[in-house]
Structure formats: C-alpha cells, structure tokens
PDB file of C-alpha atoms and ligand atoms in Angstrom:
ATOM      1  CA  MET U   9      16.715 -15.204-127.221  1.00 95.00           C
ATOM      2  CA  ILE U  10      14.370 -17.585-129.058  1.00 97.00           C
ATOM      3  CA  THR U  11      11.295 -19.213-127.555  1.00 97.00           C
ATOM      4  CA  ILE U  12       8.939 -21.374-129.579  1.00 97.00           C
ATOM      5  CA  ASN U  13       5.856 -23.027-128.151  1.00 97.00           C
ATOM      6  CA  GLY U  14       3.509 -25.485-129.818  1.00 97.00           C
ATOM      7  CA  LEU U  15       4.279 -24.598-133.411  1.00 97.00           C
ATOM      8  CA  HIS U  16       1.949 -26.273-135.924  1.00 97.00           C
ATOM      9  CA  LYS U  17       1.881 -25.889-139.690  1.00 97.00           C
ATOM     10  CA  LYS U  18      -0.196 -27.596-142.382  1.00 97.00           C
ATOM     11  CA  PHE U  19      -0.077 -27.250-146.143  1.00 96.00           C
ATOM     12  CA  ASP U  20      -3.629 -28.220-147.127  1.00 94.00           C
ATOM     13  CA  LYS U  21      -4.035 -31.597-145.445  1.00 93.00           C
ATOM     14  CA  LEU U  22      -0.322 -32.249-145.031  1.00 96.00           C
ATOM     15  CA  GLU U  23       0.657 -31.680-141.423  1.00 97.00           C
ATOM     16  CA  VAL U  24       4.301 -30.619-141.664  1.00 97.00           C
ATOM     17  CA  LEU U  25       4.962 -29.321-138.142  1.00 98.00           C
ATOM     18  CA  LYS U  26       3.189 -31.206-135.372  1.00 97.00           C
ATOM     19  CA  GLY U  27       3.957 -29.171-132.292  1.00 97.00           C
ATOM     20  CA  ILE U  28       7.507 -27.867-131.996  1.00 97.00           C
ATOM     21  CA  ASP U  29       8.944 -26.360-128.821  1.00 97.00           C
ATOM     22  CA  LEU U  30      12.364 -24.804-128.692  1.00 96.00           C
ATOM     23  CA  ASN U  31      14.412 -22.507-126.500  1.00 96.00           C
ATOM     24  CA  VAL U  32      17.667 -20.978-127.630  1.00 97.00           C
ATOM     25  CA  GLU U  33      19.830 -18.914-125.302  1.00 96.00           C
ATOM     26  CA  GLN U  34      21.721 -15.854-126.421  1.00 97.00           C
ATOM     27  CA  GLY U  35      24.933 -16.845-128.210  1.00 97.00           C
ATOM     28  CA  GLN U  36      23.905 -20.459-128.724  1.00 98.00           C
ATOM     29  CA  VAL U  37      24.338 -22.271-132.022  1.00 98.00           C
ATOM     30  CA  VAL U  38      21.602 -24.816-132.697  1.00 98.00           C
ATOM     31  CA  VAL U  39      21.930 -27.165-135.656  1.00 98.00           C
ATOM     32  CA  LEU U  40      18.839 -28.881-137.063  1.00 98.00           C
ATOM     33  CA  ILE U  41      19.348 -32.190-138.820  1.00 97.00           C
ATOM     34  CA  GLY U  42      16.935 -34.758-140.178  1.00 97.00           C
ATOM     35  CA  PRO U  43      15.758 -36.532-143.310  1.00 96.00           C
ATOM     36  CA  SER U  44      14.524 -34.651-146.337  1.00 95.00           C
ATOM     37  CA  GLY U  45      10.880 -33.702-145.927  1.00 95.00           C
ATOM     38  CA  SER U  46      10.952 -33.806-142.122  1.00 97.00           C
ATOM     39  CA  GLY U  47       9.956 -30.123-141.866  1.00 97.00           C
ATOM     40  CA  LYS U  48      13.297 -28.413-141.151  1.00 97.00           C
ATOM     41  CA  THR U  49      12.932 -25.664-143.744  1.00 97.00           C
ATOM     42  CA  THR U  50       9.293 -25.090-142.880  1.00 97.00           C
ATOM     43  CA  PHE U  51      10.268 -24.781-139.238  1.00 97.00           C
ATOM     44  CA  LEU U  52      12.930 -22.189-140.028  1.00 96.00           C
ATOM     45  CA  ARG U  53      10.509 -20.233-142.236  1.00 96.00           C
ATOM     46  CA  CYS U  54       7.890 -20.293-139.473  1.00 96.00           C
ATOM     47  CA  LEU U  55      10.519 -19.224-136.983  1.00 95.00           C
ATOM     48  CA  ASN U  56      11.061 -15.956-138.824  1.00 93.00           C
ATOM     49  CA  ALA U  57       7.410 -15.701-139.902  1.00 94.00           C
ATOM     50  CA  LEU U  58       8.151 -15.927-143.617  1.00 94.00           C
ATOM     51  CA  GLU U  59       5.589 -18.718-143.363  1.00 95.00           C
ATOM     52  CA  ILE U  60       2.655 -18.139-141.030  1.00 95.00           C
ATOM     53  CA  PRO U  61       2.129 -21.060-138.636  1.00 96.00           C
ATOM     54  CA  ASP U  62      -1.403 -22.298-137.931  1.00 96.00           C
ATOM     55  CA  GLN U  63      -0.856 -22.406-134.193  1.00 96.00           C
ATOM     56  CA  GLY U  64       1.800 -21.593-131.651  1.00 96.00           C
ATOM     57  CA  LYS U  65       3.813 -18.777-130.160  1.00 96.00           C
ATOM     58  CA  VAL U  66       7.210 -17.470-131.154  1.00 96.00           C
ATOM     59  CA  SER U  67       9.510 -14.921-129.533  1.00 96.00           C
ATOM     60  CA  LEU U  68      12.731 -13.486-130.878  1.00 95.00           C
ATOM     61  CA  SER U  69      14.546 -11.179-128.513  1.00 92.00           C
ATOM     62  CA  ASP U  70      11.748  -9.054-127.026  1.00 89.00           C
ATOM     63  CA  VAL U  71       9.197  -9.342-129.854  1.00 94.00           C
ATOM     64  CA  SER U  72       6.551 -12.076-129.610  1.00 95.00           C
ATOM     65  CA  LEU U  73       3.850 -13.325-131.936  1.00 96.00           C
ATOM     66  CA  ASP U  74       0.911 -15.477-130.910  1.00 95.00           C
ATOM     67  CA  PHE U  75      -0.466 -17.281-133.952  1.00 95.00           C
ATOM     68  CA  ASN U  76      -3.432 -18.556-131.977  1.00 91.00           C
ATOM     69  CA  GLY U  77      -4.844 -15.039-132.267  1.00 88.00           C
ATOM     70  CA  LYS U  78      -4.885 -12.315-134.909  1.00 90.00           C
ATOM     71  CA  ILE U  79      -1.492 -10.996-135.977  1.00 90.00           C
ATOM     72  CA  ASN U  80      -0.853  -7.277-136.124  1.00 91.00           C
ATOM     73  CA  LYS U  81       0.930  -6.430-139.388  1.00 92.00           C
ATOM     74  CA  GLN U  82       3.227  -3.845-137.832  1.00 92.00           C
ATOM     75  CA  LYS U  83       4.304  -6.302-135.183  1.00 94.00           C
ATOM     76  CA  LEU U  84       4.909  -8.985-137.801  1.00 94.00           C
ATOM     77  CA  LEU U  85       7.338  -6.665-139.644  1.00 92.00           C
ATOM     78  CA  GLN U  86       9.040  -5.759-136.385  1.00 93.00           C
ATOM     79  CA  TYR U  87       9.339  -9.469-135.576  1.00 95.00           C
ATOM     80  CA  ARG U  88      10.881 -10.303-138.955  1.00 93.00           C
ATOM     81  CA  ARG U  89      13.557  -7.664-138.464  1.00 92.00           C
ATOM     82  CA  GLN U  90      14.894  -9.514-135.430  1.00 95.00           C
ATOM     83  CA  SER U  91      16.356 -12.258-137.608  1.00 95.00           C
ATOM     84  CA  GLY U  92      18.563 -12.467-140.679  1.00 96.00           C
ATOM     85  CA  MET U  93      17.923 -15.359-143.041  1.00 96.00           C
ATOM     86  CA  VAL U  94      20.455 -17.036-145.304  1.00 97.00           C
ATOM     87  CA  PHE U  95      18.922 -19.136-148.077  1.00 96.00           C
ATOM     88  CA  GLN U  96      20.112 -22.218-149.905  1.00 94.00           C
ATOM     89  CA  ASN U  97      20.120 -20.424-153.263  1.00 94.00           C
ATOM     90  CA  TYR U  98      21.491 -17.102-151.981  1.00 93.00           C
ATOM     91  CA  ASN U  99      18.438 -15.137-153.249  1.00 93.00           C
ATOM     92  CA  LEU U 100      20.562 -12.142-154.287  1.00 97.00           C
ATOM     93  CA  PHE U 101      19.162  -9.466-156.597  1.00 97.00           C
ATOM     94  CA  PRO U 102      20.864 -10.277-159.924  1.00 97.00           C
ATOM     95  CA  HIS U 103      20.875  -6.667-161.206  1.00 97.00           C
ATOM     96  CA  LYS U 104      22.440  -5.235-158.045  1.00 97.00           C
ATOM     97  CA  THR U 105      26.114  -5.291-157.068  1.00 98.00           C
ATOM     98  CA  ALA U 106      27.369  -7.071-153.966  1.00 98.00           C
ATOM     99  CA  LEU U 107      27.398  -3.741-152.120  1.00 98.00           C
ATOM    100  CA  GLU U 108      23.889  -2.812-153.274  1.00 97.00           C
ATOM    101  CA  ASN U 109      22.596  -6.230-152.245  1.00 97.00           C
ATOM    102  CA  VAL U 110      23.964  -5.754-148.743  1.00 97.00           C
ATOM    103  CA  MET U 111      22.565  -2.215-148.542  1.00 97.00           C
ATOM    104  CA  GLU U 112      19.055  -3.170-149.683  1.00 95.00           C
ATOM    105  CA  GLY U 113      17.592  -4.223-146.306  1.00 90.00           C
ATOM    106  CA  PRO U 114      18.702  -1.256-144.196  1.00 92.00           C
ATOM    107  CA  VAL U 115      17.902   1.310-146.923  1.00 91.00           C
ATOM    108  CA  ILE U 116      14.543  -0.044-148.108  1.00 87.00           C
ATOM    109  CA  VAL U 117      13.211  -1.756-145.008  1.00 80.00           C
ATOM    110  CA  LYS U 118      14.727   0.269-142.202  1.00 78.00           C
ATOM    111  CA  LYS U 119      14.900   3.572-144.155  1.00 85.00           C
ATOM    112  CA  GLU U 120      18.409   4.314-142.936  1.00 87.00           C
ATOM    113  CA  PRO U 121      20.509   6.970-144.725  1.00 90.00           C
ATOM    114  CA  LYS U 122      22.422   5.545-147.707  1.00 92.00           C
ATOM    115  CA  ALA U 123      25.884   6.878-146.853  1.00 93.00           C
ATOM    116  CA  LYS U 124      25.816   5.416-143.378  1.00 93.00           C
ATOM    117  CA  VAL U 125      24.542   2.064-144.659  1.00 95.00           C
ATOM    118  CA  ALA U 126      27.229   1.954-147.380  1.00 96.00           C
ATOM    119  CA  GLU U 127      29.956   2.287-144.744  1.00 96.00           C
ATOM    120  CA  ARG U 128      28.524  -0.558-142.724  1.00 96.00           C
ATOM    121  CA  ALA U 129      27.922  -2.706-145.826  1.00 97.00           C
ATOM    122  CA  LYS U 130      31.580  -2.346-146.832  1.00 98.00           C
ATOM    123  CA  ILE U 131      32.723  -3.421-143.390  1.00 98.00           C
ATOM    124  CA  LEU U 132      30.424  -6.468-143.595  1.00 98.00           C
ATOM    125  CA  LEU U 133      31.698  -7.450-147.035  1.00 98.00           C
ATOM    126  CA  GLU U 134      35.268  -7.140-145.746  1.00 97.00           C
ATOM    127  CA  LYS U 135      34.322  -9.303-142.793  1.00 97.00           C
ATOM    128  CA  VAL U 136      33.155 -12.107-145.118  1.00 97.00           C
ATOM    129  CA  GLY U 137      36.330 -11.788-147.194  1.00 97.00           C
ATOM    130  CA  LEU U 138      34.888  -9.827-150.119  1.00 97.00           C
ATOM    131  CA  GLY U 139      36.514  -6.449-149.588  1.00 97.00           C
ATOM    132  CA  ASP U 140      37.665  -6.462-153.218  1.00 97.00           C
ATOM    133  CA  LYS U 141      34.288  -7.390-154.721  1.00 97.00           C
ATOM    134  CA  PHE U 142      31.987  -4.479-153.771  1.00 98.00           C
ATOM    135  CA  ASP U 143      31.084  -3.693-157.389  1.00 98.00           C
ATOM    136  CA  TYR U 144      30.710  -7.245-158.664  1.00 98.00           C
ATOM    137  CA  TYR U 145      27.320  -8.534-159.769  1.00 98.00           C
ATOM    138  CA  PRO U 146      26.169 -11.963-158.550  1.00 98.00           C
ATOM    139  CA  HIS U 147      26.859 -13.608-161.928  1.00 97.00           C
ATOM    140  CA  GLN U 148      30.497 -12.471-161.654  1.00 98.00           C
ATOM    141  CA  LEU U 149      30.903 -14.242-158.306  1.00 98.00           C
ATOM    142  CA  SER U 150      31.339 -17.924-157.441  1.00 97.00           C
ATOM    143  CA  GLY U 151      28.609 -19.690-155.465  1.00 97.00           C
ATOM    144  CA  GLY U 152      30.683 -19.456-152.291  1.00 97.00           C
ATOM    145  CA  GLN U 153      31.205 -15.728-152.811  1.00 98.00           C
ATOM    146  CA  GLN U 154      27.502 -15.202-153.530  1.00 98.00           C
ATOM    147  CA  GLN U 155      26.585 -17.008-150.355  1.00 97.00           C
ATOM    148  CA  ARG U 156      29.025 -14.860-148.384  1.00 98.00           C
ATOM    149  CA  VAL U 157      27.269 -11.793-149.839  1.00 98.00           C
ATOM    150  CA  GLY U 158      24.045 -13.445-148.653  1.00 98.00           C
ATOM    151  CA  ILE U 159      25.447 -13.682-145.126  1.00 98.00           C
ATOM    152  CA  ALA U 160      26.642 -10.055-145.184  1.00 98.00           C
ATOM    153  CA  ARG U 161      23.214  -8.989-146.425  1.00 97.00           C
ATOM    154  CA  ALA U 162      21.464 -10.838-143.609  1.00 97.00           C
ATOM    155  CA  LEU U 163      23.817  -9.237-141.075  1.00 97.00           C
ATOM    156  CA  ALA U 164      23.192  -5.745-142.472  1.00 96.00           C
ATOM    157  CA  ILE U 165      19.851  -5.374-140.720  1.00 93.00           C
ATOM    158  CA  GLU U 166      21.712  -5.999-137.434  1.00 94.00           C
ATOM    159  CA  PRO U 167      19.627  -9.031-136.472  1.00 96.00           C
ATOM    160  CA  LYS U 168      19.556 -10.533-133.015  1.00 96.00           C
ATOM    161  CA  VAL U 169      19.496 -14.018-134.508  1.00 97.00           C
ATOM    162  CA  MET U 170      20.823 -15.556-137.731  1.00 98.00           C
ATOM    163  CA  LEU U 171      18.925 -18.355-139.460  1.00 98.00           C
ATOM    164  CA  PHE U 172      20.621 -20.505-142.096  1.00 98.00           C
ATOM    165  CA  ASP U 173      18.637 -22.793-144.402  1.00 97.00           C
ATOM    166  CA  GLU U 174      21.036 -25.332-145.918  1.00 96.00           C
ATOM    167  CA  PRO U 175      23.472 -22.544-146.770  1.00 96.00           C
ATOM    168  CA  THR U 176      26.055 -24.793-148.422  1.00 96.00           C
ATOM    169  CA  SER U 177      23.961 -27.423-150.147  1.00 94.00           C
ATOM    170  CA  ALA U 178      23.924 -25.663-153.547  1.00 94.00           C
ATOM    171  CA  LEU U 179      27.708 -25.216-153.541  1.00 94.00           C
ATOM    172  CA  ASP U 180      30.422 -27.196-155.281  1.00 92.00           C
ATOM    173  CA  PRO U 181      32.274 -29.179-152.597  1.00 92.00           C
ATOM    174  CA  GLU U 182      35.438 -27.078-152.783  1.00 92.00           C
ATOM    175  CA  LEU U 183      33.451 -23.911-151.963  1.00 93.00           C
ATOM    176  CA  VAL U 184      31.691 -25.237-148.878  1.00 95.00           C
ATOM    177  CA  GLY U 185      34.614 -24.556-146.520  1.00 95.00           C
ATOM    178  CA  GLU U 186      34.796 -20.806-147.122  1.00 95.00           C
ATOM    179  CA  VAL U 187      31.112 -20.386-146.215  1.00 96.00           C
ATOM    180  CA  LEU U 188      31.351 -22.621-143.142  1.00 96.00           C
ATOM    181  CA  LYS U 189      34.364 -20.611-141.988  1.00 96.00           C
ATOM    182  CA  VAL U 190      32.370 -17.372-142.078  1.00 97.00           C
ATOM    183  CA  MET U 191      29.603 -19.112-140.115  1.00 97.00           C
ATOM    184  CA  LYS U 192      32.067 -20.428-137.535  1.00 97.00           C
ATOM    185  CA  ASP U 193      33.576 -16.964-137.118  1.00 96.00           C
ATOM    186  CA  LEU U 194      30.093 -15.575-136.495  1.00 97.00           C
ATOM    187  CA  ALA U 195      29.401 -18.289-133.946  1.00 96.00           C
ATOM    188  CA  ASN U 196      32.690 -17.533-132.181  1.00 96.00           C
ATOM    189  CA  GLU U 197      31.736 -13.864-132.013  1.00 96.00           C
ATOM    190  CA  GLY U 198      28.665 -14.863-130.025  1.00 97.00           C
ATOM    191  CA  MET U 199      25.923 -14.650-132.648  1.00 98.00           C
ATOM    192  CA  THR U 200      22.804 -16.664-131.827  1.00 98.00           C
ATOM    193  CA  MET U 201      22.282 -19.039-134.751  1.00 98.00           C
ATOM    194  CA  VAL U 202      19.867 -21.706-135.939  1.00 98.00           C
ATOM    195  CA  VAL U 203      21.304 -23.710-138.818  1.00 98.00           C
ATOM    196  CA  VAL U 204      19.672 -26.352-141.002  1.00 98.00           C
ATOM    197  CA  THR U 205      22.489 -28.287-142.616  1.00 96.00           C
ATOM    198  CA  HIS U 206      23.725 -31.614-143.894  1.00 93.00           C
ATOM    199  CA  GLU U 207      27.275 -30.688-142.897  1.00 94.00           C
ATOM    200  CA  MET U 208      27.742 -32.987-139.941  1.00 94.00           C
ATOM    201  CA  ARG U 209      31.270 -31.752-139.365  1.00 92.00           C
ATOM    202  CA  PHE U 210      29.953 -28.251-138.863  1.00 94.00           C
ATOM    203  CA  ALA U 211      27.342 -29.627-136.465  1.00 95.00           C
ATOM    204  CA  LYS U 212      30.031 -31.472-134.494  1.00 95.00           C
ATOM    205  CA  GLU U 213      32.421 -28.544-134.367  1.00 93.00           C
ATOM    206  CA  ALA U 214      30.161 -25.521-134.008  1.00 95.00           C
ATOM    207  CA  ALA U 215      26.860 -26.595-132.441  1.00 97.00           C
ATOM    208  CA  ASP U 216      26.017 -26.106-128.799  1.00 97.00           C
ATOM    209  CA  GLU U 217      22.947 -28.231-129.412  1.00 98.00           C
ATOM    210  CA  VAL U 218      21.947 -30.606-132.191  1.00 98.00           C
ATOM    211  CA  ILE U 219      18.276 -31.242-132.849  1.00 98.00           C
ATOM    212  CA  PHE U 220      17.117 -34.252-134.822  1.00 98.00           C
ATOM    213  CA  MET U 221      13.756 -33.733-136.530  1.00 98.00           C
ATOM    214  CA  ASP U 222      11.670 -36.365-138.251  1.00 97.00           C
ATOM    215  CA  GLY U 223       8.050 -36.339-139.371  1.00 96.00           C
ATOM    216  CA  GLY U 224       7.386 -32.809-138.130  1.00 97.00           C
ATOM    217  CA  VAL U 225       8.499 -33.363-134.546  1.00 97.00           C
ATOM    218  CA  ILE U 226      11.724 -33.031-132.592  1.00 98.00           C
ATOM    219  CA  VAL U 227      12.736 -36.626-131.986  1.00 98.00           C
ATOM    220  CA  GLU U 228      15.905 -36.012-130.005  1.00 97.00           C
ATOM    221  CA  ARG U 229      18.161 -33.171-128.944  1.00 97.00           C
ATOM    222  CA  GLY U 230      21.451 -32.889-127.159  1.00 97.00           C
ATOM    223  CA  LYS U 231      25.087 -31.904-127.289  1.00 98.00           C
ATOM    224  CA  PRO U 232      26.785 -32.955-130.534  1.00 97.00           C
ATOM    225  CA  PHE U 233      28.628 -35.842-128.859  1.00 96.00           C
ATOM    226  CA  GLN U 234      25.369 -37.119-127.345  1.00 97.00           C
ATOM    227  CA  ILE U 235      23.536 -37.129-130.671  1.00 97.00           C
ATOM    228  CA  PHE U 236      26.388 -38.378-132.848  1.00 96.00           C
ATOM    229  CA  ASP U 237      28.132 -40.795-130.486  1.00 96.00           C
ATOM    230  CA  ASN U 238      25.305 -41.959-128.283  1.00 96.00           C
ATOM    231  CA  PRO U 239      21.883 -41.387-129.878  1.00 97.00           C
ATOM    232  CA  GLN U 240      18.992 -42.700-127.793  1.00 97.00           C
ATOM    233  CA  GLU U 241      16.172 -42.937-130.317  1.00 97.00           C
ATOM    234  CA  GLU U 242      15.893 -45.585-133.033  1.00 97.00           C
ATOM    235  CA  ARG U 243      14.976 -42.986-135.665  1.00 97.00           C
ATOM    236  CA  THR U 244      18.081 -40.954-134.879  1.00 97.00           C
ATOM    237  CA  LYS U 245      20.278 -44.052-135.066  1.00 97.00           C
ATOM    238  CA  ARG U 246      18.784 -45.043-138.415  1.00 96.00           C
ATOM    239  CA  PHE U 247      19.294 -41.573-139.885  1.00 96.00           C
ATOM    240  CA  LEU U 248      22.891 -41.330-138.681  1.00 95.00           C
ATOM    241  CA  ASN U 249      23.660 -44.798-140.012  1.00 94.00           C
ATOM    242  CA  MET U 250      22.352 -43.771-143.421  1.00 92.00           C
ATOM    243  CA  ILE U 251      24.461 -40.630-143.709  1.00 87.00           C
ATOM    244  CA  GLN U 252      27.692 -41.699-142.024  1.00 74.00           C
TER     245      GLN U 252
HETATM  246  P1  ADP S 330      12.940 -30.433-145.040  1.00 81.29           P
HETATM  247  O1  ADP S 330      13.507 -29.049-144.977  1.00 81.29           O
HETATM  248  O2  ADP S 330      13.163 -31.210-143.785  1.00 81.29           O
HETATM  249  O3  ADP S 330      13.406 -31.198-146.253  1.00 81.29           O
HETATM  250  P2  ADP S 330      10.468 -29.133-145.697  1.00 81.29           P
HETATM  251  O4  ADP S 330      10.091 -28.251-144.572  1.00 81.29           O
HETATM  252  O5  ADP S 330      11.092 -28.492-146.899  1.00 81.29           O
HETATM  253  O6  ADP S 330      11.365 -30.331-145.165  1.00 81.29           O
HETATM  254  O7  ADP S 330       9.199 -29.900-146.227  1.00 81.29           O
HETATM  255  C1  ADP S 330       8.365 -30.684-145.375  1.00 81.29           C
HETATM  256  C2  ADP S 330       7.139 -31.128-146.152  1.00 81.29           C
HETATM  257  O8  ADP S 330       6.312 -30.005-146.432  1.00 81.29           O
HETATM  258  C3  ADP S 330       7.448 -31.764-147.489  1.00 81.29           C
HETATM  259  O9  ADP S 330       6.560 -32.829-147.686  1.00 81.29           O
HETATM  260  C4  ADP S 330       7.174 -30.647-148.471  1.00 81.29           C
HETATM  261  O10 ADP S 330       6.783 -31.151-149.724  1.00 81.29           O
HETATM  262  C5  ADP S 330       6.040 -29.888-147.802  1.00 81.29           C
HETATM  263  N1  ADP S 330       6.020 -28.456-148.156  1.00 81.29           N
HETATM  264  C6  ADP S 330       6.982 -27.561-147.859  1.00 81.29           C
HETATM  265  N2  ADP S 330       6.643 -26.329-148.285  1.00 81.29           N
HETATM  266  C7  ADP S 330       5.433 -26.448-148.892  1.00 81.29           C
HETATM  267  C8  ADP S 330       4.531 -25.530-149.528  1.00 81.29           C
HETATM  268  N3  ADP S 330       4.825 -24.238-149.637  1.00 81.29           N
HETATM  269  N4  ADP S 330       3.380 -26.025-150.015  1.00 81.29           N
HETATM  270  C9  ADP S 330       3.071 -27.342-149.890  1.00 81.29           C
HETATM  271  N5  ADP S 330       3.863 -28.255-149.278  1.00 81.29           N
HETATM  272  C10 ADP S 330       5.023 -27.826-148.785  1.00 81.29           C
END
C-alpha cells in the first residue's frame, strides 16, 4: 500500500531526512517514534507530499511520484488524495461547523454533490462519537472532540491510507483516550495507518510495526515487543530509557 525509496529532504543546509525506505502492507499500522527533531513530522509530510522531498520515490496505493524527476501537478494532487492527514493542532476551519469541516474536502477538492457528501459526513461524525455535534463550531468543542472531527474530515475523502502526526499531543491528558479509541477502532477495521506519536501504550497495543527514527534515519524497526522489550541498537535503548 505504501512504498518509499531513498527519501531525502533538506531545509537549507539542514539535512532532515537522510534516505528513508519503508514498505507498509494494506491494513498495517506503523507507529513512528523517536526524539524530538529526528525528522518524524517531516517524513510524514513528505509521505503525503505536503512537503516536497529533494530525492526519492513514493507510492500510495497505485499512484507513484518520483522526486528525482519533474513532478506533474495533476499527479501530485491525485497522489495527495490517496491519504488523509490528521494534524497535531486539528487544523479545523474555525468559521465552519463540524459537519461543514468534514464536508469541505469532498465538496471542494473532489467536487462531489453536497447532499451526498452531507450524508456521508454525518455517518463519519457518528462513527467518531459526535452524532450530536453536527452544528457545533470548533470553539464549542473540546480538544478531543475537535480532533475527532479532524479524523472524520480526513476520512471523508475516502483515503487509502491515514497519516497521524502526533494527534494527541496537544490534548489534556483526560482527552487522549477518546481519540486513541477512535484510532484503534479504525485500525481494527483494517485501515492502513502511519502514526507519529509519543503514546507508547498505543504503539504497544495497536502497532503491527514500530519504527525508531533518529537523526533523519530509521535506526531500528520491528514488532512492538521487539522494540520495547528487546531493542538491539544503543540509540533505541537510550531513547526508551529516557521516556519509560
Ligand atoms: P520531529 O517530528 O521528529 O520532532 P521534525 O520533522 O519536526 O522532527 O523536524 C526535524 C528537523 O527539521 C528539526 O531540526 C526542525 O527544526 C527542522 N524543520 C522542520 N520543518 C522545517 C521547515 N519547514 N523549515 C526549516 N526547518 C524545518
């Protein structure tokens, strides 16, 4: 479902991604962990081409981009529609209701008819436990509720893959669980997911594979029990010791 080869990204002289390779099978949940500044967010943003890598190839489902050559704009848009992104700070439109936020992608980007999209958007909001909040504006919702709108919005474009960038790190601790539950439900339904998170419990419980990144490279990868209980690399051990 996802294939990444030789991904490189620099910001001016700062080399943030130094050659990342990754394969994710359909239905797999991959959790990315690593110290702050190791390139996790940049990797996720390159993965859905919000950020344009300097080198490398990416494929999502059956759309591929080769950043070693020139990128066709139409293809770039088609590529981006394969994935739904959930951001740390929700990124909802403040002047739109929960329902309107969820409808935005399909109506504006995919030009689907409004009535049909509204039906689907309501089902998605019900799915994330917000069936009674269609007409609420973001400022009337808690952080956890806003993030669940964010997840419904990402799902509305019917992506093949869901990408989560620290989806719970802006939340008060008591609101983290409700968002993780929605993510676990999605994983159990067979959604292919790549998740950057500091929630090690989620990684242990929901990940098929855990990837430890440091300094712009993948240092170690494996099943959760391999990474958490029996890490092989010194850098992984040091990081886990610091956070556990
Ligand atoms: P992580 O998600 O692991 O904390 P990031 O991908 O956010 O790491 O950042 C990796 C490095 O890239 C950091 O040093 C950060 O300051 C830098 N960086 C990220 N985005 C930009 C940008 N748009 N412009 C310049 N530097 C950036």
